[in-house]
Coordinates of C-alpha atoms and ligand atoms in Angstrom, one line a residue:
M1 CA 0.0 0.0 0.0
S2 CA 2.9 2.4 0.8
E3 CA 4.1 2.5 -2.8
M4 CA 0.7 3.6 -4.0
M5 CA 0.5 6.6 -6.2
T6 CA -1.3 9.7 -4.7
V7 CA -3.0 12.3 -6.9
D8 CA -4.3 15.8 -6.0
F9 CA -7.8 17.1 -6.5
Q10 CA -7.3 19.2 -9.6
T11 CA -5.8 16.3 -11.6
F12 CA -8.5 13.9 -10.5
F13 CA -10.9 14.4 -13.5
I14 CA -8.1 14.5 -16.1
F15 CA -6.7 11.4 -14.5
S16 CA -10.1 9.8 -14.6
L17 CA -10.0 10.1 -18.4
F18 CA -6.7 8.4 -18.6
C19 CA -8.0 5.7 -16.4
L20 CA -10.9 4.9 -18.7
F21 CA -9.0 2.2 -20.5
S22 CA -7.8 0.6 -17.3
V23 CA -11.3 0.8 -15.9
L24 CA -12.7 -0.9 -19.0
C25 CA -10.1 -3.7 -18.5
Y26 CA -11.0 -3.8 -14.8
S27 CA -14.7 -4.1 -15.5
L28 CA -14.0 -6.9 -18.1
F29 CA -11.5 -8.8 -16.0
F30 CA -12.8 -8.4 -12.5
K31 CA -16.0 -10.1 -11.3
K32 CA -19.0 -7.8 -11.5
P33 CA -20.4 -6.8 -8.1
K34 CA -23.2 -9.0 -6.9
F35 CA -26.0 -6.7 -7.6
G36 CA -28.2 -9.2 -9.3
C37 CA -30.3 -7.9 -12.2
D38 CA -30.5 -4.2 -13.0
D39 CA -34.3 -4.8 -13.7
D40 CA -34.7 -5.2 -9.9
L41 CA -33.3 -1.7 -9.3
P42 CA -35.2 1.6 -9.7
P43 CA -35.1 3.3 -13.2
S44 CA -31.9 4.7 -14.5
P45 CA -31.6 7.8 -16.7
P46 CA -29.5 7.6 -19.9
S47 CA -25.8 7.3 -19.2
F48 CA -22.4 7.1 -21.0
P49 CA -20.6 3.8 -21.5
I50 CA -18.0 3.1 -18.8
I51 CA -18.3 6.3 -16.8
G52 CA -22.1 6.0 -16.4
H53 CA -23.5 9.1 -14.7
L54 CA -20.1 10.6 -13.7
H55 CA -20.8 13.9 -15.4
L56 CA -24.0 14.4 -13.3
V57 CA -22.6 13.3 -10.0
F58 CA -19.5 15.5 -10.4
S59 CA -21.1 18.6 -11.7
S60 CA -20.3 21.9 -9.9
L61 CA -23.7 22.1 -8.2
V62 CA -24.3 18.4 -7.6
H63 CA -27.6 18.9 -5.6
K64 CA -29.0 21.0 -8.4
S65 CA -28.1 18.7 -11.2
L66 CA -29.5 15.7 -9.3
Q67 CA -32.6 17.7 -8.5
K68 CA -33.1 18.4 -12.3
L69 CA -32.5 14.8 -13.1
S70 CA -35.2 13.7 -10.6
S71 CA -37.8 16.1 -11.8
K72 CA -37.3 14.6 -15.3
Y73 CA -36.9 10.9 -14.5
G74 CA -38.4 10.3 -11.0
D75 CA -37.8 10.6 -7.3
F76 CA -36.1 7.2 -6.9
L77 CA -33.4 6.5 -9.4
H78 CA -30.5 4.2 -9.9
L79 CA -27.2 5.8 -11.0
R80 CA -23.8 4.3 -11.8
V81 CA -20.3 5.9 -11.8
F82 CA -17.8 3.4 -13.2
N83 CA -18.6 0.4 -11.1
V84 CA -20.1 2.2 -8.1
R85 CA -23.9 1.9 -7.9
I86 CA -25.9 4.7 -6.3
L87 CA -29.6 5.0 -5.4
L88 CA -30.9 8.6 -5.5
V89 CA -33.8 9.8 -3.4
S90 CA -35.2 13.2 -4.1
S91 CA -38.8 13.6 -2.7
A92 CA -40.3 14.0 0.7
S93 CA -42.4 10.8 0.4
M94 CA -39.3 8.7 -0.6
A95 CA -37.2 10.3 2.2
H96 CA -40.0 9.3 4.6
E97 CA -39.9 5.7 3.4
I98 CA -36.1 5.6 3.8
F99 CA -35.8 7.2 7.3
K100 CA -39.0 5.7 8.8
V101 CA -39.2 2.3 7.3
Q102 CA -35.6 1.4 6.1
D103 CA -33.6 3.4 8.7
I104 CA -31.9 0.5 10.3
N105 CA -30.9 -0.8 6.8
V106 CA -29.3 2.5 5.8
S107 CA -27.6 3.4 9.1
S108 CA -24.0 3.1 7.9
R109 CA -22.3 5.7 5.8
G110 CA -20.0 3.6 3.6
H111 CA -16.3 3.1 3.2
V112 CA -13.8 5.4 4.9
A113 CA -11.3 7.6 3.0
V114 CA -8.0 6.4 4.5
D115 CA -8.1 3.9 7.3
E116 CA -5.4 5.4 9.5
S117 CA -6.6 9.0 9.2
L118 CA -8.3 10.7 12.2
L119 CA -10.2 12.7 9.6
L120 CA -13.0 10.4 8.2
G121 CA -10.8 7.4 8.8
S122 CA -11.7 4.2 10.6
Y123 CA -11.5 5.8 14.0
S124 CA -14.1 8.4 13.0
F125 CA -17.6 8.3 14.7
L126 CA -19.0 10.2 11.7
M127 CA -17.9 7.4 9.3
A128 CA -18.3 4.4 11.7
P129 CA -20.5 1.6 10.5
Y130 CA -23.6 1.0 12.5
G131 CA -22.4 -1.3 15.4
D132 CA -21.2 -1.2 19.0
Y133 CA -18.6 1.5 18.6
W134 CA -21.0 3.9 16.8
K135 CA -23.8 3.2 19.3
F136 CA -21.5 3.9 22.3
M137 CA -20.3 7.2 20.7
K138 CA -23.8 8.2 19.8
K139 CA -25.0 7.8 23.3
L140 CA -22.0 9.6 24.8
T141 CA -22.5 12.5 22.3
V142 CA -26.2 12.9 22.7
T143 CA -26.3 12.4 26.5
K144 CA -23.1 13.7 27.9
L145 CA -21.3 15.9 25.4
L146 CA -24.2 17.7 23.7
G147 CA -27.1 16.8 25.9
S148 CA -29.2 19.5 27.8
Q149 CA -27.1 19.4 31.0
A150 CA -23.8 19.8 29.1
L151 CA -25.3 22.7 27.1
E152 CA -26.5 24.3 30.3
R153 CA -23.0 24.0 31.9
S154 CA -21.4 25.7 28.8
R155 CA -23.9 28.6 28.6
D156 CA -21.4 31.2 29.9
V157 CA -18.8 30.1 27.3
R158 CA -21.3 30.8 24.5
A159 CA -22.5 34.1 26.1
N160 CA -18.9 35.4 26.2
E161 CA -18.3 34.5 22.6
L162 CA -21.5 36.3 21.6
E163 CA -20.4 39.4 23.4
Q164 CA -17.0 39.1 21.6
L165 CA -18.8 39.1 18.3
Y166 CA -21.0 42.0 19.3
S167 CA -17.8 44.0 20.3
N168 CA -16.1 43.2 16.9
L169 CA -19.2 44.3 15.0
L170 CA -19.6 47.5 17.1
D171 CA -16.0 48.3 16.5
K172 CA -16.6 47.9 12.7
A173 CA -19.7 50.0 13.0
M174 CA -17.9 52.9 14.7
K175 CA -15.2 52.8 12.0
E176 CA -17.9 52.4 9.3
E177 CA -16.1 49.4 7.9
S178 CA -17.7 46.5 6.2
V179 CA -17.5 42.9 7.6
D180 CA -17.5 39.5 5.9
I181 CA -20.4 37.8 7.8
G182 CA -19.3 34.3 6.9
K183 CA -15.8 34.8 8.3
E184 CA -17.2 36.4 11.5
A185 CA -19.7 33.6 11.9
M186 CA -16.9 31.0 11.3
K187 CA -14.8 32.6 14.1
L188 CA -17.8 32.5 16.4
T189 CA -18.8 28.9 15.8
N190 CA -15.2 27.6 15.8
N191 CA -14.3 29.4 19.1
R192 CA -17.5 28.4 20.7
I193 CA -17.1 24.7 20.0
C194 CA -13.4 24.7 20.8
K195 CA -13.9 26.4 24.1
M196 CA -16.8 24.1 25.0
M197 CA -14.7 21.1 24.2
L198 CA -11.2 22.1 25.4
G199 CA -11.9 24.9 27.8
K200 CA -8.9 27.1 28.9
S201 CA -6.4 25.0 26.9
I202 CA -7.6 26.9 23.8
S203 CA -6.7 30.5 24.2
E204 CA -5.6 33.3 21.9
E205 CA -2.6 34.0 24.3
N206 CA -1.0 30.6 23.9
G207 CA -1.6 30.5 20.2
E208 CA -3.6 27.2 20.3
A209 CA -6.8 29.0 19.2
E210 CA -5.3 30.1 16.0
K211 CA -3.7 26.6 15.4
M212 CA -7.1 25.1 16.0
R213 CA -8.9 27.4 13.6
S214 CA -6.3 26.7 10.9
L215 CA -6.7 23.0 11.5
V216 CA -10.5 23.2 11.1
T217 CA -10.2 25.3 8.0
D218 CA -7.7 22.8 6.4
S219 CA -9.8 19.8 7.5
L220 CA -12.9 21.4 5.9
G221 CA -10.9 21.9 2.7
M222 CA -10.0 18.3 2.8
M223 CA -13.6 17.0 3.4
K224 CA -14.7 16.9 -0.2
K225 CA -11.6 15.0 -1.2
A226 CA -12.1 12.7 1.7
F227 CA -15.7 12.0 0.6
L228 CA -14.7 11.3 -3.0
S229 CA -11.9 9.1 -1.7
A230 CA -14.4 7.2 0.5
I231 CA -16.8 6.6 -2.4
F232 CA -14.2 5.7 -5.0
R233 CA -11.6 4.2 -2.9
R234 CA -12.2 0.5 -3.7
P235 CA -12.3 0.6 -7.5
F236 CA -9.2 2.9 -7.6
E237 CA -7.3 0.8 -5.1
K238 CA -7.6 -2.1 -7.5
L239 CA -5.8 0.0 -10.0
G240 CA -3.0 0.8 -7.5
I241 CA -4.2 4.4 -6.8
S242 CA -4.8 5.9 -3.5
L243 CA -6.9 9.0 -3.9
F244 CA -5.7 12.1 -1.9
K245 CA -4.0 9.9 0.7
K246 CA -1.0 12.2 1.2
E247 CA -3.0 15.3 1.7
I248 CA -5.6 13.6 4.0
M249 CA -2.8 12.1 6.1
S250 CA -0.9 15.4 6.4
V251 CA -4.0 17.2 7.9
S252 CA -4.7 14.2 10.1
R253 CA -1.1 14.2 11.5
R254 CA -1.3 17.9 12.4
G255 CA -4.7 17.2 14.2
D256 CA -3.2 14.3 15.9
E257 CA -0.2 16.3 17.3
L258 CA -2.4 19.2 18.4
M259 CA -5.0 17.0 20.1
E260 CA -2.4 14.8 21.8
R261 CA -0.7 17.9 23.3
I262 CA -3.9 19.3 24.6
L263 CA -5.2 16.0 26.0
T264 CA -1.8 15.2 27.7
E265 CA -2.0 18.6 29.4
Y266 CA -5.5 17.7 30.6
E267 CA -4.1 14.5 32.1
E268 CA -1.0 16.1 33.6
K269 CA -2.8 19.1 35.2
P270 CA -6.3 18.0 36.1
E271 CA -6.5 20.7 38.8
D272 CA -6.4 23.4 36.0
H273 CA -9.8 22.2 34.7
Q274 CA -13.2 22.2 36.3
G275 CA -14.0 18.7 35.1
S276 CA -16.9 20.0 33.0
D277 CA -15.3 20.5 29.6
M278 CA -16.2 18.0 26.9
A279 CA -12.5 16.8 27.0
D280 CA -13.0 15.8 30.7
V281 CA -16.1 13.7 29.8
L282 CA -14.2 12.1 26.9
L283 CA -11.1 11.3 29.0
A284 CA -13.4 9.8 31.7
A285 CA -15.0 7.5 29.1
Y286 CA -11.6 6.6 27.7
R287 CA -10.3 5.6 31.2
D288 CA -13.5 3.8 32.3
K289 CA -12.6 0.1 32.2
T290 CA -16.1 -0.9 32.9
A291 CA -17.6 1.1 30.0
E292 CA -19.9 -0.8 27.6
Y293 CA -17.3 -0.1 24.9
Q294 CA -13.6 0.6 25.5
I295 CA -12.7 3.5 23.2
N296 CA -9.0 4.0 22.3
R297 CA -6.9 7.2 22.1
N298 CA -7.3 7.7 18.4
Q299 CA -11.0 7.3 18.6
M300 CA -11.1 9.9 21.3
K301 CA -9.1 12.4 19.2
S302 CA -11.0 11.6 16.1
L303 CA -14.3 12.5 17.8
V304 CA -12.9 15.9 18.7
M305 CA -12.1 16.4 15.1
D306 CA -15.6 15.1 14.0
L307 CA -17.3 17.6 16.3
L308 CA -15.2 20.5 15.2
V309 CA -15.5 19.8 11.5
G310 CA -19.2 18.8 11.7
G311 CA -20.2 21.8 13.7
T312 CA -18.4 24.9 12.6
D313 CA -18.7 25.5 8.8
T314 CA -22.3 24.2 8.8
S315 CA -23.4 26.7 11.5
A316 CA -21.4 29.5 9.9
Q317 CA -22.9 29.0 6.5
A318 CA -26.4 28.9 8.0
I319 CA -25.8 32.2 9.8
Q320 CA -24.6 33.8 6.5
W321 CA -27.5 32.6 4.4
T322 CA -30.1 33.6 6.9
M323 CA -28.6 37.1 7.4
A324 CA -28.6 37.5 3.6
E325 CA -32.4 36.6 3.5
M326 CA -33.0 39.2 6.3
I327 CA -31.3 41.9 4.3
N328 CA -33.2 41.0 1.2
N329 CA -36.5 40.9 3.0
P330 CA -36.8 44.1 5.0
K331 CA -40.4 43.4 6.1
I332 CA -39.4 40.1 7.7
L333 CA -36.4 41.8 9.4
E334 CA -38.8 44.5 10.8
R335 CA -41.2 42.0 12.1
L336 CA -38.3 40.0 13.7
R337 CA -36.9 43.2 15.3
E338 CA -40.3 44.1 16.8
E339 CA -40.4 40.7 18.4
I340 CA -36.9 40.9 19.8
D341 CA -37.4 44.5 21.0
S342 CA -40.6 43.6 22.8
V343 CA -39.2 40.5 24.5
V344 CA -35.6 41.5 25.1
G345 CA -35.7 45.3 25.0
K346 CA -32.7 47.5 24.1
S347 CA -30.7 47.6 27.3
R348 CA -29.1 44.2 27.2
L349 CA -28.0 41.6 24.7
I350 CA -30.3 38.7 23.7
Q351 CA -29.6 35.5 25.8
E352 CA -30.3 31.9 25.5
A353 CA -33.0 32.1 28.1
D354 CA -35.0 34.4 25.8
L355 CA -35.3 31.9 22.9
I356 CA -38.4 30.2 24.1
N357 CA -40.2 33.6 23.9
L358 CA -39.1 34.3 20.4
P359 CA -41.1 32.1 18.0
Y360 CA -40.6 34.3 15.0
L361 CA -36.8 34.3 15.4
Q362 CA -36.9 30.5 15.7
A363 CA -39.1 30.4 12.5
V364 CA -36.6 32.7 10.7
V365 CA -33.7 30.3 11.5
K366 CA -35.7 27.2 10.5
E367 CA -36.7 28.6 7.2
G368 CA -33.1 29.7 6.5
L369 CA -32.0 26.0 7.1
R370 CA -34.8 24.8 4.8
L371 CA -34.0 27.0 1.8
H372 CA -30.2 26.9 2.2
T373 CA -29.5 23.6 3.9
P374 CA -25.8 23.6 4.7
I375 CA -25.4 19.8 3.8
P376 CA -27.5 19.4 0.7
I377 CA -26.6 15.8 0.1
L378 CA -26.8 12.9 2.6
T379 CA -24.9 9.7 2.0
R380 CA -25.5 6.3 3.4
L381 CA -24.9 2.6 2.5
F382 CA -27.5 -0.2 2.4
R383 CA -26.1 -2.5 5.1
R384 CA -28.6 -5.2 4.2
G385 CA -30.6 -6.1 1.2
C386 CA -34.3 -5.0 1.4
K387 CA -37.3 -4.2 -0.7
V388 CA -38.1 -0.5 -1.3
R389 CA -41.1 0.5 -3.4
G390 CA -41.2 -3.0 -4.8
F391 CA -37.5 -3.0 -6.0
N392 CA -35.1 -5.5 -4.6
I393 CA -32.2 -3.4 -3.2
P394 CA -29.0 -5.4 -2.7
K395 CA -26.7 -4.7 0.2
N396 CA -23.6 -2.5 -0.1
I397 CA -25.2 -0.1 -2.6
L398 CA -24.7 3.6 -1.9
L399 CA -27.7 5.8 -1.0
V400 CA -27.8 9.5 -1.7
V401 CA -30.6 11.5 -0.3
N402 CA -30.9 14.9 -1.9
S403 CA -32.1 16.8 1.1
Y404 CA -32.0 20.1 -0.9
A405 CA -34.6 18.7 -3.3
V406 CA -36.7 17.2 -0.5
M407 CA -36.9 20.5 1.2
R408 CA -38.0 22.2 -2.0
D409 CA -40.4 19.4 -3.0
P410 CA -43.4 21.2 -4.4
N411 CA -45.8 18.4 -3.5
V412 CA -45.3 19.1 0.2
W413 CA -44.0 22.7 0.5
E414 CA -46.1 25.6 -0.6
D415 CA -44.1 28.1 -2.7
P416 CA -41.0 26.0 -2.0
E417 CA -38.5 28.5 -3.6
E418 CA -39.7 31.4 -1.4
Y419 CA -38.3 32.5 2.0
K420 CA -41.4 32.4 4.3
P421 CA -40.7 32.0 8.0
E422 CA -44.4 32.0 8.8
R423 CA -44.7 28.4 7.6
F424 CA -42.9 27.4 10.8
L425 CA -45.1 29.3 13.2
G426 CA -46.6 26.3 15.0
S427 CA -50.1 26.2 16.4
S428 CA -50.8 24.9 19.8
S429 CA -53.9 23.0 18.7
R430 CA -54.0 19.2 18.4
S431 CA -54.1 19.4 14.6
G432 CA -51.1 21.8 14.9
Q433 CA -49.1 19.0 16.6
V434 CA -50.0 16.6 13.8
E435 CA -49.0 19.2 11.3
E436 CA -45.7 19.6 13.1
E437 CA -45.0 15.8 13.0
I438 CA -45.7 15.7 9.2
R439 CA -43.5 18.7 8.7
E440 CA -40.6 17.0 10.5
L441 CA -40.6 14.2 8.0
K442 CA -39.9 16.4 5.1
Y443 CA -37.6 18.8 7.0
L444 CA -34.0 17.4 6.8
P445 CA -31.3 20.1 7.5
F446 CA -30.0 17.7 10.2
G447 CA -30.6 14.5 8.3
G448 CA -32.9 11.8 9.4
G449 CA -33.2 8.6 11.4
R450 CA -30.5 7.1 13.6
R451 CA -27.6 8.9 11.8
A452 CA -29.2 12.4 12.2
C453 CA -27.0 15.2 13.5
P454 CA -26.4 14.9 17.3
G455 CA -25.5 18.7 17.3
S456 CA -28.9 20.0 16.2
N457 CA -29.8 21.5 19.6
L458 CA -26.4 23.3 19.9
A459 CA -26.7 24.4 16.3
Y460 CA -30.1 26.0 16.9
I461 CA -28.8 27.8 20.0
V462 CA -25.8 29.1 18.1
L463 CA -27.8 30.3 15.1
I464 CA -30.7 31.8 16.9
T465 CA -28.5 33.8 19.4
A466 CA -26.1 35.0 16.6
I467 CA -28.8 36.1 14.2
G468 CA -30.9 37.5 17.1
M469 CA -28.0 39.7 18.2
M470 CA -27.2 40.9 14.7
V471 CA -30.8 42.0 14.1
Q472 CA -31.3 43.4 17.7
C473 CA -28.1 45.6 17.7
F474 CA -27.4 46.6 14.1
D475 CA -28.9 47.8 10.8
W476 CA -27.0 46.4 7.8
R477 CA -25.9 48.4 4.7
I478 CA -24.9 46.6 1.5
D479 CA -23.6 47.8 -1.9
G480 CA -26.5 47.7 -4.3
D481 CA -30.2 46.8 -3.6
K482 CA -30.1 43.1 -3.0
V483 CA -27.6 40.5 -1.8
N484 CA -26.6 38.1 -4.7
M485 CA -27.9 34.7 -3.5
E486 CA -26.0 32.6 -6.1
E487 CA -24.5 29.3 -4.7
A488 CA -20.8 28.7 -4.8
R489 CA -19.7 25.9 -7.2
G490 CA -17.8 22.9 -6.1
A491 CA -18.2 23.4 -2.4
L492 CA -19.1 20.5 0.0
T493 CA -21.3 22.7 2.2
L494 CA -23.8 25.0 0.6
S495 CA -21.8 28.3 0.4
M496 CA -22.5 31.7 -1.1
A497 CA -20.7 32.4 -4.4
H498 CA -20.4 36.0 -3.3
P499 CA -19.7 36.0 0.4
L500 CA -22.0 38.4 2.3
Q501 CA -20.1 41.7 2.8
C502 CA -22.0 44.4 4.7
T503 CA -21.5 47.3 7.0
P504 CA -23.1 47.3 10.5
I505 CA -24.8 50.5 11.8
S506 CA -25.3 50.5 15.5
R507 CA -28.9 50.9 16.6
N508 CA -27.8 52.4 19.9
P509 CA -27.1 56.1 19.1
K510 CA -24.7 56.2 22.1
H511 CA -22.3 54.0 20.1
V512 CA -22.0 56.0 16.9
Ligands
HEM601 C1 -26.4 24.3 11.3 C2 -25.6 23.4 11.8 C3 -25.5 22.0 11.4 C4 -26.1 21.3 10.4 C5 -26.9 21.9 9.2 C6 -25.7 19.9 10.5 C7 -26.1 18.9 9.6 C8 -25.8 17.6 9.7 C9 -26.2 16.6 8.8 C10 -27.1 16.8 7.6 C11 -25.6 15.4 9.2 C12 -25.8 14.0 8.5 C13 -27.1 13.4 9.0 C14 -27.6 12.2 8.3 O1 -26.8 11.5 7.6 O2 -28.8 11.9 8.3 C15 -24.9 15.7 10.4 C16 -24.1 14.7 11.1 C17 -23.3 15.0 12.2 N1 -23.2 16.3 12.8 FE1 -24.2 18.0 12.3 N2 -24.9 19.7 11.6 C18 -24.8 20.9 12.2 C19 -24.2 21.2 13.4 C20 -23.5 20.3 14.1 C21 -22.8 20.6 15.4 C22 -22.9 21.9 16.1 C23 -22.2 19.4 15.7 C24 -21.4 19.1 17.0 C25 -20.7 20.0 17.7 C26 -22.5 18.4 14.7 C27 -22.0 17.1 14.7 C28 -22.3 16.1 13.8 C29 -21.9 14.8 13.9 C30 -20.9 14.2 14.9 C31 -22.5 14.1 12.8 C32 -22.4 12.6 12.5 C33 -23.5 11.8 13.2 C34 -23.4 10.3 12.8 O3 -22.8 9.9 11.8 O4 -24.0 9.5 13.5 N3 -23.2 19.0 13.7 N4 -25.0 17.0 10.7

């Protein structure tokens, strides 16, 4: 394995063409995967010989090209890229069938990118197959790391970071300078999660905060390559090629060194920590010889990376898109501000305790996540063969749920392309509760079923307080009339092609 060739991202597509001949030989000389007859699978749109639907799956806006494909050929399709088979789900009714009826069968994600990597490797909770290790980590994450008591304990950390963001924005307002909302949001989400996880060890003074931010940025840059590598690893390995291994391992090693240093410091100086950081909880689980599952040191470090990578960019993108919608929809912004002013007033910053009394703010955030879902494509693997809509689905086939298309499905969403927070204003009646349950089945910003995001509660808190503060304390000026809402091409998370740049104007006349 060590003498395998490694290729970088840019040369991947060119290299793919050179590989066609080899792939042809491969498909002729290697046994076909045991998928039975294609007639048993859902319909397949027209494809090219050998590469199959490669051109569609690797278009620059994958979720959109897949959405177009589904509106033409159907909401349950069978695609092929070289030898890799993919089932594509694009409607709310199919997503319901998958996450309610087939959930246990699709509760693994697929192959890992590079086994020994902490980033999406075989230690990763995010990539772990459904089994004892994943179940143990899921319980630990949902109950102890991101559960309601843990979130309560870390409230002050988040309040301090929100005040820090407010001060930065106020400073810009006084200097009449513009800010890149995405970058500010990224700093906020990164700092918040780092501090919740690693407490005082991560400070600006000792330089660890900056190292951590750059590690997260590089890991995010590597994610798309890691996902491609995970999907196409097996066929390329047979040709002696290891996709992106060198780059993935280089980021992984840096993460390993940084994490090891911080965790060792925790172990050597326990008196410096209050015992309530996430790292304390993780170390306790690692040392607990009676635990249901014995996690090793790499698994512990990998989880820290999973949480950092899973929670920062997603939340930052959601803040940016929702603020862009606010600026483009002044009436919605005005209504939101009235709600915040009447509940919070003008003499203090919005706090987490206010959220329960701010239903319109909650609706604004939910609608932002629907229309601009940060992870538009969910990937899973059929662990077992099963029957879906009368088709015999074999095991080990890849499942792609286009959650972007599901949340714009015109059969279940009225005016799906429009930003309308009112649709999320619940009713307290019984029929309102039923409506709420039905809505949840077609609302997938955090995925669905067992593998759904364990960080959704934290994410809502982060988003709601950040957007609430920005609307409560500032007016926003942009160049031109409207924010350009074009999506960036080739990004793994749904990003803005033109990052939101705007100037804050303080609403408190004392500050200008
Ligand atoms: C707006 C913010 C966020 C969005 C939109 C988001 C979205 C998602 C989605 C779509 C998935 C895949 C679910 C599936 O396959 O069904 C996921 C998984 C995951 N998310 Fe999030 N997430 C967010 C924030 C967070 C935060 C704050 C954390 C933790 C600090 C986090 C940690 C994770 C982890 C560990 C997984 C893997 C779960 C598993 O495989 O079992 N996420 N997230």
